[in-house]
XYZ file of C-alpha atoms in Angstrom:
750
model
C -0.025 -0.009 -0.016
C 1.307 3.448 -0.796
C 0.856 6.758 1.020
C -1.890 9.033 -0.416
C -0.702 11.740 -2.656
C -2.477 14.636 -0.943
C -1.296 14.023 2.651
C 2.165 13.197 1.480
C 2.478 16.564 -0.392
C 1.112 18.351 2.589
C 3.627 16.727 4.809
C 6.391 17.650 2.378
C 5.212 21.330 2.352
C 5.175 21.567 6.221
C 8.771 20.014 6.297
C 9.878 22.534 3.810
C 8.451 25.459 5.676
C 9.925 24.269 8.893
C 13.337 23.920 7.265
C 13.157 27.461 5.934
C 12.043 28.932 9.278
C 14.533 26.946 11.264
C 17.572 27.837 9.062
C 16.428 31.446 8.787
C 16.055 32.022 12.509
C 19.327 30.163 13.131
C 21.492 32.440 10.997
C 19.951 35.881 11.236
C 22.072 37.769 13.697
C 20.559 38.280 17.161
C 17.651 35.927 16.619
C 19.153 32.915 18.306
C 21.421 32.964 21.278
C 22.055 29.258 21.950
C 21.713 25.867 20.361
C 22.624 27.279 16.891
C 24.420 24.086 15.749
C 21.651 21.725 16.856
C 19.020 23.920 15.251
C 20.969 24.072 12.045
C 21.159 20.221 11.934
C 17.525 20.135 12.552
C 16.838 22.442 9.655
C 18.943 20.405 7.262
C 17.214 17.170 8.300
C 13.766 18.803 7.705
C 14.880 19.961 4.175
C 16.085 16.436 3.384
C 12.817 14.845 4.586
C 10.813 17.289 2.346
C 12.977 16.356 -0.700
C 12.463 12.626 0.060
C 8.622 13.134 0.220
C 8.579 14.922 -3.062
C 10.916 12.713 -5.100
C 9.571 9.387 -3.916
C 6.006 9.541 -5.347
C 5.209 5.972 -4.209
C 6.496 6.132 -0.679
C 5.462 3.087 1.354
C 3.622 3.582 4.610
C 6.397 1.954 6.577
C 8.710 4.782 5.459
C 6.223 7.586 5.972
C 5.605 6.607 9.625
C 9.277 7.116 10.643
C 9.276 10.510 8.902
C 6.236 11.599 10.834
C 7.669 10.370 14.144
C 11.007 11.910 13.192
C 9.214 15.301 12.948
C 8.240 15.259 16.489
C 11.840 14.455 17.522
C 13.216 17.288 15.451
C 10.834 19.753 16.932
C 11.549 18.535 20.473
C 15.235 18.833 19.772
C 14.848 22.411 18.619
C 12.903 23.438 21.639
C 15.356 21.765 24.043
C 18.290 23.324 22.331
C 17.044 26.817 22.390
C 16.344 26.432 26.119
C 13.189 28.579 26.282
C 12.031 32.074 25.169
C 10.156 33.055 22.045
C 12.137 30.674 19.840
C 11.269 27.672 21.949
C 7.590 28.545 22.064
C 7.535 28.908 18.208
C 9.200 25.524 17.676
C 6.854 23.874 20.279
C 3.795 25.167 18.296
C 5.091 23.189 15.324
C 4.660 19.972 17.334
C 0.850 20.218 16.733
C 1.235 19.333 13.033
C 3.321 16.289 13.846
C 0.462 15.139 16.117
C -2.096 15.582 13.328
C -0.144 13.563 10.840
C 0.582 10.942 13.512
C -3.151 10.544 14.013
C -3.526 9.723 10.279
C -0.645 7.387 9.795
C 0.316 5.779 13.100
C -1.519 3.095 15.085
C -2.990 4.184 18.376
C -0.220 2.824 20.570
C 2.465 4.465 18.376
C 0.477 7.675 18.276
C 0.199 7.811 22.093
C 3.960 7.187 22.449
C 4.853 9.869 19.957
C 2.625 12.407 21.627
C 3.876 11.520 25.079
C 7.632 11.990 23.974
C 6.846 15.251 22.289
C 4.933 16.668 25.241
C 7.586 15.542 27.775
C 10.503 17.087 25.926
C 9.012 20.280 24.508
C 7.017 20.891 27.743
C 10.079 20.403 29.876
C 11.980 22.981 27.829
C 9.197 25.493 28.146
C 8.693 24.885 31.828
C 12.468 25.319 32.541
C 12.640 28.443 30.489
C 9.920 29.960 32.619
C 12.096 29.196 35.805
C 9.042 27.744 37.368
C 8.511 23.944 37.524
C 4.801 24.159 36.580
C 2.660 21.648 34.810
C 0.789 24.201 32.828
C 2.982 23.934 29.663
C 2.650 20.169 29.828
C -1.160 20.358 30.028
C -1.574 22.938 27.285
C 0.674 21.207 24.927
C -0.727 17.784 25.528
C -4.293 19.015 25.200
C -3.487 21.003 21.973
C -1.840 17.974 20.305
C -4.344 15.314 21.386
C -7.357 17.525 20.464
C -5.903 18.459 17.067
C -4.912 14.850 16.255
C -8.333 13.516 17.185
C -10.128 16.232 15.228
C -8.103 15.379 12.080
C -8.818 11.680 12.515
C -12.542 12.190 12.752
C -12.716 14.557 9.777
C -10.755 12.212 7.482
C -12.938 9.294 8.613
C -15.956 11.141 7.743
C -14.706 12.174 4.359
C -13.627 8.745 3.570
C -17.157 7.469 4.581
C -18.699 9.928 2.273
C -16.425 8.998 -0.636
C -17.113 5.285 0.011
C -20.959 5.587 0.186
C -23.640 5.967 -2.514
C -25.592 9.075 -1.809
C -29.011 7.704 -3.042
C -29.046 4.193 -1.511
C -26.637 4.489 1.321
C -24.879 1.384 0.088
C -21.066 1.332 -0.562
C -19.880 2.903 -3.724
C -17.390 1.247 -6.027
C -14.495 2.846 -4.116
C -15.995 1.526 -0.816
C -16.273 -1.903 -2.289
C -12.677 -1.862 -3.446
C -11.509 -0.836 0.015
C -13.433 -3.681 1.602
C -12.303 -6.074 -1.028
C -8.634 -5.209 -0.539
C -8.742 -5.259 3.228
C -6.924 -8.072 5.164
C -10.263 -9.583 6.340
C -11.242 -10.270 2.751
C -7.957 -12.165 1.955
C -9.750 -15.573 2.239
C -11.840 -17.204 -0.584
C -14.096 -14.546 -1.893
C -16.923 -14.163 -4.298
C -18.543 -11.230 -6.074
C -22.169 -11.179 -7.265
C -23.170 -8.393 -9.755
C -26.770 -7.647 -10.230
C -27.994 -5.538 -13.117
C -31.376 -3.954 -13.345
C -32.039 -4.907 -16.961
C -33.471 -2.103 -19.182
C -33.473 0.495 -16.521
C -33.297 3.346 -19.105
C -36.674 2.347 -20.300
C -37.895 2.425 -16.684
C -36.623 6.006 -16.265
C -38.368 7.013 -19.455
C -41.681 5.577 -18.110
C -41.652 6.957 -14.613
C -39.094 9.831 -14.783
C -35.817 10.230 -12.833
C -37.533 10.596 -9.379
C -39.560 7.497 -10.017
C -36.498 5.593 -11.095
C -34.607 6.656 -7.912
C -37.525 5.422 -5.837
C -37.334 1.964 -7.530
C -33.589 1.847 -7.009
C -33.881 2.803 -3.315
C -36.452 0.035 -2.773
C -34.352 -2.369 -4.805
C -31.138 -1.641 -2.728
C -33.152 -2.285 0.515
C -33.664 -5.878 -0.605
C -30.007 -6.715 -1.108
C -28.778 -6.900 2.500
C -31.678 -9.244 3.282
C -30.674 -11.427 0.414
C -27.146 -12.041 1.835
C -27.101 -11.090 5.489
C -23.476 -12.299 5.922
C -22.082 -10.285 3.113
C -19.340 -7.995 4.285
C -20.097 -5.480 1.506
C -23.196 -4.467 -0.444
C -22.517 -1.862 -3.066
C -23.945 0.123 -5.984
C -21.364 0.316 -8.721
C -23.231 2.384 -11.327
C -26.748 3.654 -11.906
C -28.306 0.213 -12.268
C -25.571 -2.370 -11.301
C -25.349 -3.581 -7.682
C -22.714 -5.821 -5.989
C -22.578 -8.409 -3.146
C -19.159 -9.415 -1.712
C -19.156 -12.802 -0.115
C -16.446 -14.490 1.963
C -15.767 -17.822 3.554
C -18.336 -20.517 3.258
C -20.707 -18.144 1.491
C -18.112 -17.831 -1.289
C -17.926 -21.518 -2.197
C -19.007 -22.135 -5.894
C -22.127 -24.037 -4.983
C -23.219 -21.334 -2.511
C -22.513 -18.591 -4.968
C -24.564 -20.373 -7.844
C -27.464 -20.749 -5.353
C -27.313 -17.140 -4.222
C -27.162 -15.865 -7.843
C -30.230 -17.943 -8.813
C -32.045 -16.779 -5.628
C -31.307 -13.160 -6.523
C -32.576 -13.647 -10.053
C -35.894 -15.048 -8.720
C -36.507 -12.798 -5.677
C -35.398 -9.394 -7.182
C -37.478 -9.916 -10.391
C -40.755 -8.344 -9.203
C -43.049 -5.371 -9.678
C -42.414 -2.015 -7.873
C -45.210 0.453 -7.328
C -44.404 4.071 -8.391
C -47.136 6.731 -8.298
C -49.755 4.018 -8.620
C -48.145 2.412 -11.626
C -46.736 -1.127 -11.339
C -43.241 -1.381 -12.911
C -41.821 -4.860 -13.641
C -38.136 -5.048 -12.944
C -35.981 -7.701 -14.601
C -32.507 -8.459 -13.408
C -29.413 -10.170 -14.802
C -26.740 -11.767 -12.508
C -23.125 -12.257 -13.090
C -20.800 -13.855 -10.491
C -17.209 -14.870 -9.966
C -15.282 -16.744 -7.299
C -11.676 -15.889 -6.404
C -9.145 -18.097 -4.688
C -7.084 -17.093 -1.747
C -4.471 -14.569 -2.664
C -6.061 -13.369 -5.949
C -6.405 -9.608 -6.211
C -9.790 -7.930 -5.892
C -9.475 -6.251 -9.263
C -9.256 -9.666 -10.970
C -12.385 -10.793 -9.127
C -14.314 -7.678 -10.223
C -13.103 -8.136 -13.859
C -14.375 -11.677 -13.910
C -17.736 -10.877 -12.400
C -18.148 -8.020 -14.958
C -17.221 -10.482 -17.841
C -19.830 -12.919 -16.474
C -22.477 -10.209 -16.215
C -21.785 -9.146 -19.897
C -21.939 -12.720 -21.075
C -25.309 -13.263 -19.305
C -26.739 -10.265 -21.240
C -25.122 -11.342 -24.551
C -26.445 -14.912 -24.167
C -29.854 -13.828 -22.884
C -29.403 -15.735 -19.651
C -30.673 -14.741 -16.189
C -27.572 -16.015 -14.430
C -23.936 -16.554 -15.527
C -20.975 -17.578 -13.250
C -17.517 -17.012 -14.527
C -15.402 -19.868 -15.716
C -12.198 -20.392 -17.634
C -14.314 -21.193 -20.729
C -15.743 -17.727 -20.597
C -12.249 -16.218 -20.652
C -11.421 -18.459 -23.677
C -14.650 -17.451 -25.431
C -13.858 -13.719 -24.835
C -10.408 -14.230 -26.481
C -12.034 -16.055 -29.363
C -14.409 -13.277 -29.898
C -11.669 -10.705 -30.078
C -9.853 -12.821 -32.716
C -13.131 -13.325 -34.732
C -13.751 -9.522 -34.601
C -10.253 -8.813 -36.033
C -10.753 -11.470 -38.771
C -14.144 -10.110 -39.639
C -12.744 -6.600 -39.897
C -10.073 -7.810 -42.336
C -12.441 -10.261 -44.119
C -14.982 -7.476 -45.330
C -12.555 -5.790 -47.748
C -11.106 -9.211 -48.762
C -14.599 -10.195 -50.113
C -15.313 -12.967 -47.615
C -18.943 -11.822 -46.967
C -21.742 -13.126 -49.236
C -25.377 -12.368 -49.315
C -28.194 -15.021 -49.393
C -31.770 -14.085 -50.295
C -34.996 -15.419 -48.812
C -38.065 -14.912 -50.928
C -41.252 -13.305 -49.617
C -44.680 -14.119 -51.069
C -48.157 -12.549 -51.024
C -50.236 -14.537 -48.648
C -53.276 -14.831 -50.949
C -52.005 -14.855 -54.484
C -48.653 -16.527 -53.912
C -46.831 -14.014 -56.064
C -43.237 -13.029 -55.228
C -43.273 -9.602 -53.469
C -39.570 -9.335 -52.674
C -36.564 -10.838 -50.975
C -34.665 -10.262 -47.686
C -30.914 -9.994 -47.889
C -29.147 -12.024 -45.246
C -25.340 -11.875 -44.704
C -23.150 -14.932 -44.530
C -19.378 -15.183 -43.807
C -17.136 -17.433 -45.907
C -14.612 -17.830 -43.121
C -11.347 -19.096 -44.565
C -10.899 -21.651 -41.733
C -14.409 -22.290 -40.321
C -16.316 -22.389 -43.566
C -19.751 -20.725 -44.146
C -20.879 -18.993 -40.933
C -24.441 -18.029 -40.327
C -25.453 -14.577 -38.863
C -25.720 -15.726 -35.341
C -22.022 -16.857 -35.379
C -20.679 -13.333 -35.906
C -23.437 -10.611 -36.012
C -23.863 -10.336 -32.181
C -20.117 -9.737 -31.720
C -20.060 -7.355 -34.639
C -22.867 -5.314 -33.055
C -20.612 -4.787 -30.022
C -17.873 -3.077 -32.088
C -17.549 -0.380 -34.712
C -17.135 -3.041 -37.415
C -20.955 -3.333 -37.635
C -21.038 0.035 -39.358
C -18.665 -1.206 -42.106
C -20.470 -4.582 -42.379
C -24.016 -3.058 -42.668
C -22.723 -0.522 -45.264
C -21.371 -3.488 -47.299
C -24.614 -5.335 -47.100
C -26.606 -2.266 -48.042
C -24.385 -1.470 -51.047
C -24.299 -5.112 -52.262
C -28.033 -5.682 -51.954
C -28.955 -2.506 -53.676
C -26.499 -3.234 -56.411
C -27.925 -6.719 -56.972
C -31.454 -5.333 -57.029
C -30.466 -2.833 -59.630
C -28.868 -5.550 -61.667
C -32.033 -7.647 -61.421
C -34.053 -4.861 -63.112
C -32.695 -6.166 -66.484
C -35.322 -8.938 -66.086
C -37.654 -7.975 -63.203
C -38.146 -5.492 -60.438
C -37.450 -7.325 -57.264
C -37.763 -5.313 -53.942
C -35.064 -6.074 -51.431
C -35.123 -5.774 -47.698
C -31.975 -5.052 -45.603
C -31.743 -5.227 -41.874
C -30.373 -2.051 -40.309
C -28.086 -2.320 -37.416
C -29.104 -0.408 -34.272
C -25.612 1.134 -34.179
C -25.970 2.449 -37.720
C -29.451 3.827 -36.952
C -27.780 6.139 -34.457
C -25.074 7.236 -36.933
C -25.305 10.752 -38.148
C -24.553 9.926 -41.811
C -27.083 7.164 -42.315
C -29.548 9.134 -44.445
C -26.751 10.448 -46.733
C -25.342 6.885 -47.022
C -28.635 5.447 -48.179
C -29.181 8.320 -50.658
C -25.629 7.887 -52.012
C -26.061 4.057 -52.395
C -29.313 4.437 -54.239
C -27.975 7.093 -56.609
C -24.781 5.173 -57.163
C -26.630 2.048 -58.353
C -29.538 3.666 -59.949
C -32.112 1.857 -57.913
C -35.564 3.531 -57.235
C -36.027 4.049 -53.494
C -39.410 2.237 -53.600
C -37.552 -1.100 -54.151
C -35.518 -0.855 -50.952
C -37.013 -1.676 -47.504
C -35.005 -1.064 -44.371
C -35.909 -3.294 -41.373
C -35.270 -1.941 -37.862
C -35.883 -3.805 -34.621
C -38.081 -2.634 -31.728
C -35.048 -2.677 -29.467
C -33.176 -0.214 -31.743
C -36.204 2.052 -31.864
C -36.763 1.981 -28.101
C -33.075 2.693 -27.345
C -33.435 6.259 -28.888
C -37.063 6.820 -29.777
C -36.694 10.510 -30.770
C -33.614 9.863 -32.872
C -35.332 6.847 -34.553
C -38.463 8.880 -35.349
C -36.377 11.648 -36.935
C -34.061 9.401 -39.026
C -36.776 7.001 -40.169
C -38.846 9.923 -41.246
C -35.927 11.223 -43.391
C -35.446 7.788 -44.914
C -39.042 7.453 -45.720
C -38.998 10.889 -47.345
C -36.457 9.474 -49.740
C -39.007 6.971 -50.838
C -37.501 4.070 -48.956
C -39.956 1.662 -47.224
C -39.504 1.157 -43.374
C -40.374 -2.124 -41.630
C -40.452 -2.783 -37.908
C -38.764 -6.128 -37.524
C -39.253 -8.752 -34.743
C -42.530 -7.019 -33.659
C -43.892 -8.384 -30.357
C -40.558 -8.974 -28.697
C -39.963 -5.391 -27.557
C -41.815 -2.714 -25.576
C -43.091 -0.326 -28.286
C -46.184 1.405 -26.833
C -49.182 1.920 -29.038
C -48.786 5.657 -28.990
C -45.140 5.335 -30.302
C -46.156 2.789 -32.922
C -48.841 5.163 -34.304
C -46.294 7.907 -34.259
C -43.428 6.150 -36.140
C -43.065 6.538 -39.931
C -43.684 2.889 -40.829
C -44.803 0.897 -43.902
C -44.998 -2.517 -42.384
C -44.879 -4.706 -39.298
C -42.931 -7.893 -39.337
C -44.152 -10.480 -36.627
C -41.400 -12.385 -34.978
C -41.039 -16.067 -35.906
C -41.263 -17.033 -32.158
C -44.999 -16.192 -32.171
C -45.730 -17.494 -35.673
C -44.185 -20.831 -35.090
C -46.309 -21.523 -32.044
C -49.725 -20.490 -33.214
C -50.836 -24.141 -33.705
C -49.812 -25.189 -30.230
C -50.089 -22.165 -28.015
C -53.419 -20.260 -27.678
C -51.674 -17.283 -26.096
C -49.346 -16.919 -29.159
C -52.260 -17.343 -31.537
C -54.221 -14.563 -29.805
C -51.161 -12.313 -30.033
C -50.731 -12.985 -33.809
C -54.397 -12.282 -34.455
C -54.265 -9.106 -32.372
C -51.341 -7.759 -34.233
C -53.226 -8.331 -37.529
C -56.130 -6.236 -36.204
C -53.808 -3.584 -35.078
C -51.948 -3.415 -38.427
C -55.258 -3.002 -40.287
C -56.228 -0.051 -38.072
C -52.827 1.520 -38.552
C -52.907 0.905 -42.339
C -49.725 -1.074 -42.173
C -48.686 -4.009 -44.307
C -48.220 -7.135 -42.306
C -45.418 -9.708 -42.720
C -45.106 -12.978 -40.920
C -41.811 -14.795 -40.838
C -41.163 -18.337 -39.718
C -43.929 -19.994 -41.915
C -42.844 -23.725 -41.864
C -46.049 -25.703 -42.465
C -49.156 -25.482 -44.521
C -51.692 -25.108 -41.800
C -49.756 -22.084 -40.374
C -49.735 -20.485 -43.792
C -53.561 -21.038 -44.207
C -54.346 -19.438 -40.724
C -52.088 -16.374 -41.455
C -53.810 -15.809 -44.791
C -57.240 -16.029 -43.041
C -56.262 -13.641 -40.389
C -55.229 -10.938 -42.804
C -51.471 -11.182 -43.208
C -50.207 -9.650 -46.508
C -46.811 -11.291 -46.889
C -45.360 -14.646 -45.719
C -41.728 -15.818 -45.355
C -40.257 -19.042 -44.057
C -38.814 -22.447 -44.866
C -42.084 -23.764 -46.289
C -41.924 -21.064 -49.003
C -38.178 -20.868 -49.498
C -35.001 -21.046 -47.585
C -32.259 -18.417 -47.779
C -30.080 -19.249 -50.761
C -27.368 -17.652 -52.954
C -28.510 -15.542 -55.784
C -28.266 -18.413 -58.258
C -30.932 -20.375 -56.327
C -33.642 -17.727 -56.739
C -34.559 -18.917 -60.292
C -37.665 -20.738 -59.388
C -38.845 -17.837 -57.304
C -38.497 -15.492 -60.143
C -40.020 -17.978 -62.570
C -36.890 -18.127 -64.586
C -34.237 -20.825 -64.987
C -31.452 -18.466 -64.199
C -31.440 -15.239 -62.227
C -28.630 -12.787 -63.176
C -26.042 -12.214 -60.468
C -23.360 -9.541 -60.399
C -20.518 -10.843 -62.468
C -17.976 -9.518 -59.917
C -18.446 -8.483 -56.281
C -18.677 -4.714 -56.059
C -16.058 -3.192 -53.713
C -17.290 -2.046 -50.363
C -16.197 1.576 -51.193
C -19.213 3.401 -49.834
C -18.399 5.306 -46.666
C -20.712 6.979 -44.058
C -20.447 10.675 -45.064
C -21.136 13.489 -42.593
C -23.110 15.429 -45.154
C -23.652 18.441 -42.824
C -19.901 18.902 -42.404
C -19.353 18.513 -46.116
C -21.832 21.190 -47.016
C -20.343 23.520 -44.368
C -16.959 23.081 -46.008
C -18.617 23.622 -49.482
C -20.064 26.955 -48.286
C -16.492 28.444 -47.823
C -15.523 28.173 -51.510
C -16.616 30.162 -54.555
C -18.916 28.528 -56.995
C -18.434 30.763 -60.020
C -16.699 29.765 -63.190
C -12.942 30.446 -63.100
C -10.396 30.935 -65.954
C -7.698 29.276 -63.862
C -9.872 26.246 -63.180
C -10.699 26.001 -66.910
C -6.900 25.844 -67.480
C -6.731 23.036 -64.843
C -9.419 21.143 -66.791
C -7.570 21.630 -70.118
C -4.301 20.217 -68.540
C -6.278 17.260 -67.166
C -7.706 16.386 -70.560
C -4.219 16.665 -72.203
C -2.560 14.534 -69.597
C -5.347 11.868 -69.598
C -6.028 11.941 -73.279
C -9.691 12.540 -72.978
C -11.943 14.887 -74.948
C -13.784 16.079 -71.705
C -12.404 17.192 -68.351
C -14.268 19.043 -65.598
C -13.739 20.675 -62.227
C -17.034 20.528 -60.284
C -18.458 21.137 -56.870
C -21.008 18.643 -55.547
C -23.819 20.491 -53.846
C -26.710 19.161 -51.848
C -28.994 18.578 -54.953
C -26.830 19.437 -57.997
C -23.420 19.852 -59.456
C -21.802 23.170 -60.238
C -19.017 23.199 -62.915
C -16.286 25.803 -62.006
C -13.948 24.633 -64.750
C -14.393 22.698 -67.960
C -12.960 21.888 -71.331
C -14.242 19.916 -74.352
C -17.944 20.451 -73.666
C -20.228 22.981 -72.129
C -22.343 21.241 -69.585
C -24.953 22.897 -67.483
C -25.213 22.041 -63.836
C -27.118 18.841 -63.468
C -28.964 16.781 -60.783
C -26.700 15.235 -58.301
C -28.399 11.751 -58.495
C -27.338 11.386 -62.249
C -23.648 12.280 -61.455
C -20.699 10.018 -61.406
C -19.221 12.405 -58.900
C -21.838 11.447 -56.407
C -20.307 7.991 -56.377
C -16.862 9.544 -55.764
C -18.153 11.568 -52.785
C -19.744 8.478 -51.230
C -16.448 6.490 -51.872
C -14.211 9.364 -50.450
C -11.404 8.288 -52.794
C -10.401 8.395 -56.536
C -12.846 6.390 -58.746
C -12.527 4.935 -62.278
C -15.370 3.498 -64.360
C -14.011 1.786 -67.455
C -17.366 1.159 -69.196
C -20.404 2.641 -67.667
C -22.752 0.584 -69.873
C -21.445 -2.599 -68.454
C -21.573 -1.334 -64.812
C -24.945 -1.889 -63.065
C -24.430 1.195 -61.036
C -24.646 3.356 -64.167
C -26.293 1.295 -66.797
C -29.577 3.290 -66.482
C -27.976 6.685 -65.915
C -29.251 9.397 -68.465
C -25.661 10.531 -69.022
C -24.957 6.979 -70.350
C -28.043 6.116 -72.122
C -28.830 9.671 -73.538
C -27.282 11.731 -76.321
C -23.988 12.366 -74.491
C -23.364 8.590 -74.236
C -20.689 8.827 -71.579
C -18.870 5.412 -71.314
C -15.700 6.274 -69.372
C -15.249 8.335 -66.098
C -12.320 8.871 -63.774
C -12.082 11.335 -61.022
C -10.082 12.461 -57.961
C -11.543 14.158 -54.875
C -11.175 17.832 -54.092
C -11.288 18.533 -50.390
C -11.912 21.519 -48.229
C -11.447 21.348 -44.345
C -10.975 17.642 -44.822
C -14.354 17.066 -46.508
C -14.914 16.117 -50.231
C -16.505 19.182 -51.858
C -15.850 18.387 -55.591
C -13.848 16.605 -58.118
C -11.388 16.905 -60.973
C -12.589 14.420 -63.426
C -12.212 13.271 -67.076
C -14.863 11.588 -69.310
C -15.014 9.905 -72.664
C -17.609 8.495 -75.002
C -15.469 5.352 -75.451
C -14.621 2.829 -72.838
C -10.987 2.964 -71.614
C -8.770 3.108 -68.443
C -6.091 5.395 -67.152
C -2.594 4.109 -66.379
C -0.798 4.845 -63.043
C 0.940 8.045 -64.252
C -2.431 9.487 -65.523
C -4.270 8.670 -62.323
C -1.429 10.254 -60.232
C -1.614 13.419 -62.479
C -5.295 13.659 -61.816
C -4.791 13.525 -58.085
C -2.026 16.198 -58.281
C -4.353 18.425 -60.209
C -6.965 17.912 -57.455
C -4.397 19.141 -54.934
C -3.784 22.263 -57.001
C -7.538 22.993 -57.081
C -7.752 22.563 -53.263
C -4.944 25.110 -52.796
C -6.675 27.541 -55.231
C -9.979 27.182 -53.319
C -8.232 27.779 -49.986
C -6.548 30.943 -51.282
C -9.945 32.178 -52.582
C -11.605 31.504 -49.180
C -8.682 33.205 -47.279
C -8.786 36.446 -49.318
C -12.504 36.408 -49.776
C -12.437 35.828 -53.461
């Protein structure tokens, strides 16, 4: 254990002040008549002690205690050496601080011995100096030191108690739990049980902060009764509580039993303002052997709690397997992050059919991972761990881009709507709407052919944000589906307020309608609700003919399940489309679409001038000459259209952004080359390609301002071709020249 930094610094400061005063009074003429040599030695010793305390930042308690006791000895020596008078009284007064620090650091017996020695020596010197053997100096000095030391000890204990207690519940805080966990009495076999009030943010939303605090206070009162022998009961965060167990209570079997008892007894309803609120709990526990550090125990219990939530279990006790699983997950996350750009992900598609006519209404895109060592992995093998890391944004972006590209390619033979599951993490991302807009524009797919599926859990996590984002997506023309309906806590008021097109009933209800009356009633009630809200109704998990018949009778619009078609690669969708062969993309498209912060991009664009420039015309001419193309442009990509600030080879008016090749470049955030637009499904239906201009080739480099892509330097041709390495480098160099020109214009105001 090391000495606290604050008291150690204060002690060093007092020693330094004492050294300065001692040496000063010692060598100023006329101030000290006797004991000069002893007092000088005392001052030097005090200075050395101050330096020691400052330099040794981690000074052990066994070294601090002699320094404190030594302070009393030094002060007593000074008082004795000076033999009385003003100097002796001044030095004697310094003995009070020694008593205060002794009260903090020394055990009671050592503290009493230190105070006794100090009082005897300094009091004797003062008594002799007065030439009267009186007990008054002894009494005064002893009373002052003992009172000061006791006061400091009480104040420090009170402050420590406040720091170690949770203000709301009165339980220990995390620091208090750590203090108990690290104490000598807890050095035997110990266990830690963590109890999480699951979904407490939703409880706070329902009853407000005061209501939530009332529930937490009542919940905390239950914990000591649950484990009467626990040396510590604590509240670690807003909704996580802890029980520290020792001895026989900490044996594995006893811990398992307590964890299960906590799960059963604490899962109950609490009344707040006349409203009954059901509280669910998740429990994680760990057992530590003798000698293991408390921090290790806390880490293991936290890991068990996280695993319980992840695995949807009520109770989880830490084991070595859990540690191995955590390590495996980290490895798998890293492999997934590297596997996305390598093209290891593939999409399978599950068909959806009209409940009454049996016609194909669309497909749902479902991601799979062709792991180089483990083979084809289904979504449950990697999506949950992806959701817990930023890689889910990259993964969902890839799925969205790939599915939209495939649907655009299918339009050669038929319009096939595609559904894509939207990650809750991406739903909260600022650039989601711009990403969807860019992907649709890039591949030329009408927004009505894309459905984005969001879960109730994702909506409930941020209801206001979800309502805003889903409204913007729907304004683009994209259809919005509420997936896994019935498993969450969406209120009817919120459901009516959300911008939705369809409800998708979870398979857990659908698969049980033939055997469970309760589930059948729920599925029928949802059908009635959807009709009142004018929402299309989709049922997934249809696996037998009787279930299909009942769902059609109850008014379901679309059905999906193994009875009708399993998820399969694109080549397996031929029967669903009524064709022997369904066209698939010849080559996987690169996952080059990024989440763009459109607001930041437009702010950067607002800094630069948008009028035609002779200088930028010359840049365009140079680009055409170096790349050997008839057309070269310098353009700025606005919110809705392009503005050409430099051009050669053609006079193009500003055009709609969605028809532009440059929109693809902005989404990709890097140089782009399209060798033959007619053969590329992203541009095959673009008016610039199919119209009179007949553009076949495009290459462009991004122009940035304040780190955001605001435009491009690009070259076009009516014949297919490619640029070599030198030409691509020249295009990027010209883009840097344009950036410098725009910055100069912005700096001088045009």
